[in-house]
Amino acid sequence: MSMLDKLKSMLKGHEDTARKGIDKAGDAVDRKTGGKYSDKIDSAQQRLSDQMDKRQDGSDR
């Protein structure tokens, strides 16, 4: 089992908690960098959230 498969199985059923973690981590990085990379951080947070939505809907990509 690959690392990605392990992460997928761990997240199953805990999507809301994972989203909160993504938001908190992104906000912490944004604070540490003084907002210098806000647009990139926000983009990464959105892409991760979109991927989680796709997985939750049943598609694999």
PDB file of N, CA and C in Angstrom:
ATOM      1  N   MET A   1       0.852  -1.177   0.000  1.00  0.00           N
ATOM      2  CA  MET A   1       0.000   0.000   0.000  1.00  0.00           C
ATOM      3  C   MET A   1       0.898   1.241   0.000  1.00  0.00           C
ATOM      4  N   SER A   2       0.620   2.135  -0.919  1.00  0.00           N
ATOM      5  CA  SER A   2       1.440   3.341  -1.024  1.00  0.00           C
ATOM      6  C   SER A   2       1.071   4.339   0.071  1.00  0.00           C
ATOM      7  N   MET A   3       1.915   5.312   0.244  1.00  0.00           N
ATOM      8  CA  MET A   3       1.683   6.347   1.251  1.00  0.00           C
ATOM      9  C   MET A   3       0.400   7.120   0.933  1.00  0.00           C
ATOM     10  N   LEU A   4       0.156   7.399  -0.340  1.00  0.00           N
ATOM     11  CA  LEU A   4      -1.049   8.117  -0.736  1.00  0.00           C
ATOM     12  C   LEU A   4      -2.301   7.317  -0.402  1.00  0.00           C
ATOM     13  N   ASP A   5      -2.263   6.011  -0.623  1.00  0.00           N
ATOM     14  CA  ASP A   5      -3.399   5.157  -0.280  1.00  0.00           C
ATOM     15  C   ASP A   5      -3.652   5.158   1.230  1.00  0.00           C
ATOM     16  N   LYS A   6      -2.590   5.158   1.997  1.00  0.00           N
ATOM     17  CA  LYS A   6      -2.730   5.199   3.451  1.00  0.00           C
ATOM     18  C   LYS A   6      -3.378   6.514   3.893  1.00  0.00           C
ATOM     19  N   LEU A   7      -2.935   7.623   3.284  1.00  0.00           N
ATOM     20  CA  LEU A   7      -3.526   8.917   3.631  1.00  0.00           C
ATOM     21  C   LEU A   7      -5.000   8.971   3.264  1.00  0.00           C
ATOM     22  N   LYS A   8      -5.340   8.443   2.095  1.00  0.00           N
ATOM     23  CA  LYS A   8      -6.741   8.421   1.667  1.00  0.00           C
ATOM     24  C   LYS A   8      -7.597   7.649   2.658  1.00  0.00           C
ATOM     25  N   SER A   9      -7.115   6.497   3.086  1.00  0.00           N
ATOM     26  CA  SER A   9      -7.900   5.685   4.015  1.00  0.00           C
ATOM     27  C   SER A   9      -8.011   6.362   5.380  1.00  0.00           C
ATOM     28  N   MET A  10      -6.982   7.079   5.791  1.00  0.00           N
ATOM     29  CA  MET A  10      -7.024   7.782   7.074  1.00  0.00           C
ATOM     30  C   MET A  10      -8.017   8.937   7.040  1.00  0.00           C
ATOM     31  N   LEU A  11      -8.132   9.612   5.891  1.00  0.00           N
ATOM     32  CA  LEU A  11      -9.019  10.760   5.776  1.00  0.00           C
ATOM     33  C   LEU A  11     -10.481  10.373   5.638  1.00  0.00           C
ATOM     34  N   LYS A  12     -10.734   9.177   5.163  1.00  0.00           N
ATOM     35  CA  LYS A  12     -12.110   8.754   4.930  1.00  0.00           C
ATOM     36  C   LYS A  12     -12.919   8.876   6.217  1.00  0.00           C
ATOM     37  N   GLY A  13     -13.979   9.681   6.141  1.00  0.00           N
ATOM     38  CA  GLY A  13     -14.834   9.897   7.306  1.00  0.00           C
ATOM     39  C   GLY A  13     -14.400  11.062   8.177  1.00  0.00           C
ATOM     40  N   HIS A  14     -13.266  11.659   7.864  1.00  0.00           N
ATOM     41  CA  HIS A  14     -12.743  12.767   8.669  1.00  0.00           C
ATOM     42  C   HIS A  14     -12.453  13.987   7.805  1.00  0.00           C
ATOM     43  N   GLU A  15     -13.258  14.177   6.770  1.00  0.00           N
ATOM     44  CA  GLU A  15     -13.014  15.253   5.815  1.00  0.00           C
ATOM     45  C   GLU A  15     -13.103  16.641   6.448  1.00  0.00           C
ATOM     46  N   ASP A  16     -14.084  16.837   7.333  1.00  0.00           N
ATOM     47  CA  ASP A  16     -14.240  18.148   7.973  1.00  0.00           C
ATOM     48  C   ASP A  16     -13.039  18.494   8.839  1.00  0.00           C
ATOM     49  N   THR A  17     -12.550  17.528   9.572  1.00  0.00           N
ATOM     50  CA  THR A  17     -11.371  17.742  10.412  1.00  0.00           C
ATOM     51  C   THR A  17     -10.149  18.045   9.547  1.00  0.00           C
ATOM     52  N   ALA A  18     -10.017  17.344   8.430  1.00  0.00           N
ATOM     53  CA  ALA A  18      -8.894  17.576   7.525  1.00  0.00           C
ATOM     54  C   ALA A  18      -8.960  18.971   6.932  1.00  0.00           C
ATOM     55  N   ARG A  19     -10.168  19.428   6.562  1.00  0.00           N
ATOM     56  CA  ARG A  19     -10.316  20.783   6.004  1.00  0.00           C
ATOM     57  C   ARG A  19      -9.910  21.841   7.021  1.00  0.00           C
ATOM     58  N   LYS A  20     -10.322  21.638   8.268  1.00  0.00           N
ATOM     59  CA  LYS A  20      -9.939  22.582   9.325  1.00  0.00           C
ATOM     60  C   LYS A  20      -8.425  22.607   9.482  1.00  0.00           C
ATOM     61  N   GLY A  21      -7.803  21.429   9.401  1.00  0.00           N
ATOM     62  CA  GLY A  21      -6.345  21.350   9.503  1.00  0.00           C
ATOM     63  C   GLY A  21      -5.653  22.054   8.352  1.00  0.00           C
ATOM     64  N   ILE A  22      -6.191  21.894   7.155  1.00  0.00           N
ATOM     65  CA  ILE A  22      -5.625  22.573   5.980  1.00  0.00           C
ATOM     66  C   ILE A  22      -5.706  24.081   6.174  1.00  0.00           C
ATOM     67  N   ASP A  23      -6.855  24.560   6.646  1.00  0.00           N
ATOM     68  CA  ASP A  23      -7.025  26.000   6.866  1.00  0.00           C
ATOM     69  C   ASP A  23      -6.077  26.517   7.944  1.00  0.00           C
ATOM     70  N   LYS A  24      -5.977  25.776   9.049  1.00  0.00           N
ATOM     71  CA  LYS A  24      -5.100  26.207  10.141  1.00  0.00           C
ATOM     72  C   LYS A  24      -3.633  26.215   9.717  1.00  0.00           C
ATOM     73  N   ALA A  25      -3.226  25.173   8.990  1.00  0.00           N
ATOM     74  CA  ALA A  25      -1.832  25.094   8.545  1.00  0.00           C
ATOM     75  C   ALA A  25      -1.517  26.227   7.575  1.00  0.00           C
ATOM     76  N   GLY A  26      -2.415  26.471   6.640  1.00  0.00           N
ATOM     77  CA  GLY A  26      -2.206  27.556   5.680  1.00  0.00           C
ATOM     78  C   GLY A  26      -2.136  28.902   6.361  1.00  0.00           C
ATOM     79  N   ASP A  27      -3.020  29.124   7.325  1.00  0.00           N
ATOM     80  CA  ASP A  27      -3.013  30.390   8.059  1.00  0.00           C
ATOM     81  C   ASP A  27      -1.727  30.562   8.866  1.00  0.00           C
ATOM     82  N   ALA A  28      -1.239  29.472   9.455  1.00  0.00           N
ATOM     83  CA  ALA A  28       0.006  29.539  10.227  1.00  0.00           C
ATOM     84  C   ALA A  28       1.191  29.874   9.322  1.00  0.00           C
ATOM     85  N   VAL A  29       1.255  29.236   8.158  1.00  0.00           N
ATOM     86  CA  VAL A  29       2.342  29.527   7.218  1.00  0.00           C
ATOM     87  C   VAL A  29       2.240  30.976   6.748  1.00  0.00           C
ATOM     88  N   ASP A  30       1.021  31.437   6.511  1.00  0.00           N
ATOM     89  CA  ASP A  30       0.807  32.817   6.070  1.00  0.00           C
ATOM     90  C   ASP A  30       1.308  33.806   7.127  1.00  0.00           C
ATOM     91  N   ARG A  31       1.015  33.516   8.382  1.00  0.00           N
ATOM     92  CA  ARG A  31       1.495  34.391   9.465  1.00  0.00           C
ATOM     93  C   ARG A  31       3.022  34.383   9.536  1.00  0.00           C
ATOM     94  N   LYS A  32       3.615  33.183   9.443  1.00  0.00           N
ATOM     95  CA  LYS A  32       5.071  33.060   9.552  1.00  0.00           C
ATOM     96  C   LYS A  32       5.802  33.791   8.429  1.00  0.00           C
ATOM     97  N   THR A  33       5.176  33.834   7.252  1.00  0.00           N
ATOM     98  CA  THR A  33       5.820  34.486   6.106  1.00  0.00           C
ATOM     99  C   THR A  33       5.395  35.942   5.975  1.00  0.00           C
ATOM    100  N   GLY A  34       4.617  36.430   6.921  1.00  0.00           N
ATOM    101  CA  GLY A  34       4.208  37.821   6.906  1.00  0.00           C
ATOM    102  C   GLY A  34       3.279  38.158   5.747  1.00  0.00           C
ATOM    103  N   GLY A  35       2.547  37.169   5.256  1.00  0.00           N
ATOM    104  CA  GLY A  35       1.604  37.401   4.166  1.00  0.00           C
ATOM    105  C   GLY A  35       2.245  37.504   2.797  1.00  0.00           C
ATOM    106  N   LYS A  36       3.550  37.269   2.739  1.00  0.00           N
ATOM    107  CA  LYS A  36       4.287  37.412   1.478  1.00  0.00           C
ATOM    108  C   LYS A  36       3.798  36.448   0.401  1.00  0.00           C
ATOM    109  N   TYR A  37       3.328  35.284   0.806  1.00  0.00           N
ATOM    110  CA  TYR A  37       2.907  34.256  -0.147  1.00  0.00           C
ATOM    111  C   TYR A  37       1.413  33.944  -0.014  1.00  0.00           C
ATOM    112  N   SER A  38       0.630  34.899   0.425  1.00  0.00           N
ATOM    113  CA  SER A  38      -0.793  34.680   0.672  1.00  0.00           C
ATOM    114  C   SER A  38      -1.523  34.092  -0.526  1.00  0.00           C
ATOM    115  N   ASP A  39      -1.258  34.645  -1.710  1.00  0.00           N
ATOM    116  CA  ASP A  39      -1.980  34.158  -2.890  1.00  0.00           C
ATOM    117  C   ASP A  39      -1.645  32.702  -3.196  1.00  0.00           C
ATOM    118  N   LYS A  40      -0.398  32.323  -3.032  1.00  0.00           N
ATOM    119  CA  LYS A  40       0.009  30.941  -3.279  1.00  0.00           C
ATOM    120  C   LYS A  40      -0.563  29.995  -2.218  1.00  0.00           C
ATOM    121  N   ILE A  41      -0.565  30.435  -0.978  1.00  0.00           N
ATOM    122  CA  ILE A  41      -1.096  29.628   0.119  1.00  0.00           C
ATOM    123  C   ILE A  41      -2.598  29.434  -0.059  1.00  0.00           C
ATOM    124  N   ASP A  42      -3.300  30.517  -0.387  1.00  0.00           N
ATOM    125  CA  ASP A  42      -4.746  30.416  -0.600  1.00  0.00           C
ATOM    126  C   ASP A  42      -5.059  29.479  -1.762  1.00  0.00           C
ATOM    127  N   SER A  43      -4.254  29.564  -2.813  1.00  0.00           N
ATOM    128  CA  SER A  43      -4.444  28.698  -3.974  1.00  0.00           C
ATOM    129  C   SER A  43      -4.244  27.231  -3.588  1.00  0.00           C
ATOM    130  N   ALA A  44      -3.215  26.951  -2.815  1.00  0.00           N
ATOM    131  CA  ALA A  44      -2.939  25.577  -2.382  1.00  0.00           C
ATOM    132  C   ALA A  44      -4.064  25.059  -1.487  1.00  0.00           C
ATOM    133  N   GLN A  45      -4.549  25.902  -0.586  1.00  0.00           N
ATOM    134  CA  GLN A  45      -5.656  25.499   0.277  1.00  0.00           C
ATOM    135  C   GLN A  45      -6.894  25.172  -0.562  1.00  0.00           C
ATOM    136  N   GLN A  46      -7.176  25.987  -1.562  1.00  0.00           N
ATOM    137  CA  GLN A  46      -8.336  25.757  -2.408  1.00  0.00           C
ATOM    138  C   GLN A  46      -8.197  24.468  -3.214  1.00  0.00           C
ATOM    139  N   ARG A  47      -6.997  24.228  -3.757  1.00  0.00           N
ATOM    140  CA  ARG A  47      -6.776  23.001  -4.535  1.00  0.00           C
ATOM    141  C   ARG A  47      -6.940  21.763  -3.663  1.00  0.00           C
ATOM    142  N   LEU A  48      -6.418  21.805  -2.445  1.00  0.00           N
ATOM    143  CA  LEU A  48      -6.580  20.666  -1.537  1.00  0.00           C
ATOM    144  C   LEU A  48      -8.047  20.439  -1.194  1.00  0.00           C
ATOM    145  N   SER A  49      -8.766  21.519  -0.946  1.00  0.00           N
ATOM    146  CA  SER A  49     -10.190  21.408  -0.645  1.00  0.00           C
ATOM    147  C   SER A  49     -10.950  20.846  -1.842  1.00  0.00           C
ATOM    148  N   ASP A  50     -10.616  21.300  -3.045  1.00  0.00           N
ATOM    149  CA  ASP A  50     -11.254  20.785  -4.259  1.00  0.00           C
ATOM    150  C   ASP A  50     -10.980  19.298  -4.427  1.00  0.00           C
ATOM    151  N   GLN A  51      -9.747  18.879  -4.171  1.00  0.00           N
ATOM    152  CA  GLN A  51      -9.409  17.457  -4.279  1.00  0.00           C
ATOM    153  C   GLN A  51     -10.197  16.628  -3.277  1.00  0.00           C
ATOM    154  N   MET A  52     -10.377  17.151  -2.088  1.00  0.00           N
ATOM    155  CA  MET A  52     -11.153  16.427  -1.087  1.00  0.00           C
ATOM    156  C   MET A  52     -12.606  16.324  -1.515  1.00  0.00           C
ATOM    157  N   ASP A  53     -13.146  17.381  -2.112  1.00  0.00           N
ATOM    158  CA  ASP A  53     -14.524  17.349  -2.609  1.00  0.00           C
ATOM    159  C   ASP A  53     -14.674  16.298  -3.698  1.00  0.00           C
ATOM    160  N   LYS A  54     -13.707  16.215  -4.595  1.00  0.00           N
ATOM    161  CA  LYS A  54     -13.756  15.227  -5.671  1.00  0.00           C
ATOM    162  C   LYS A  54     -13.724  13.820  -5.098  1.00  0.00           C
ATOM    163  N   ARG A  55     -12.877  13.584  -4.131  1.00  0.00           N
ATOM    164  CA  ARG A  55     -12.769  12.270  -3.514  1.00  0.00           C
ATOM    165  C   ARG A  55     -14.072  11.899  -2.798  1.00  0.00           C
ATOM    166  N   GLN A  56     -14.667  12.889  -2.152  1.00  0.00           N
ATOM    167  CA  GLN A  56     -15.894  12.658  -1.391  1.00  0.00           C
ATOM    168  C   GLN A  56     -17.047  12.334  -2.354  1.00  0.00           C
ATOM    169  N   ASP A  57     -17.030  12.921  -3.549  1.00  0.00           N
ATOM    170  CA  ASP A  57     -18.084  12.673  -4.544  1.00  0.00           C
ATOM    171  C   ASP A  57     -17.917  11.314  -5.208  1.00  0.00           C
ATOM    172  N   GLY A  58     -16.773  10.670  -4.999  1.00  0.00           N
ATOM    173  CA  GLY A  58     -16.569   9.335  -5.525  1.00  0.00           C
ATOM    174  C   GLY A  58     -15.617   9.259  -6.690  1.00  0.00           C
ATOM    175  N   SER A  59     -15.237  10.388  -7.267  1.00  0.00           N
ATOM    176  CA  SER A  59     -14.275  10.337  -8.362  1.00  0.00           C
ATOM    177  C   SER A  59     -12.878  10.208  -7.770  1.00  0.00           C
ATOM    178  N   ASP A  60     -11.976   9.653  -8.567  1.00  0.00           N
ATOM    179  CA  ASP A  60     -10.628   9.415  -8.042  1.00  0.00           C
ATOM    180  C   ASP A  60      -9.643  10.482  -8.471  1.00  0.00           C
ATOM    181  N   ARG A  61     -10.016  11.339  -9.388  1.00  0.00           N
ATOM    182  CA  ARG A  61      -9.100  12.400  -9.841  1.00  0.00           C
ATOM    183  C   ARG A  61      -9.797  13.688  -9.944  1.00  0.00           C
TER     184      ARG A  61
END
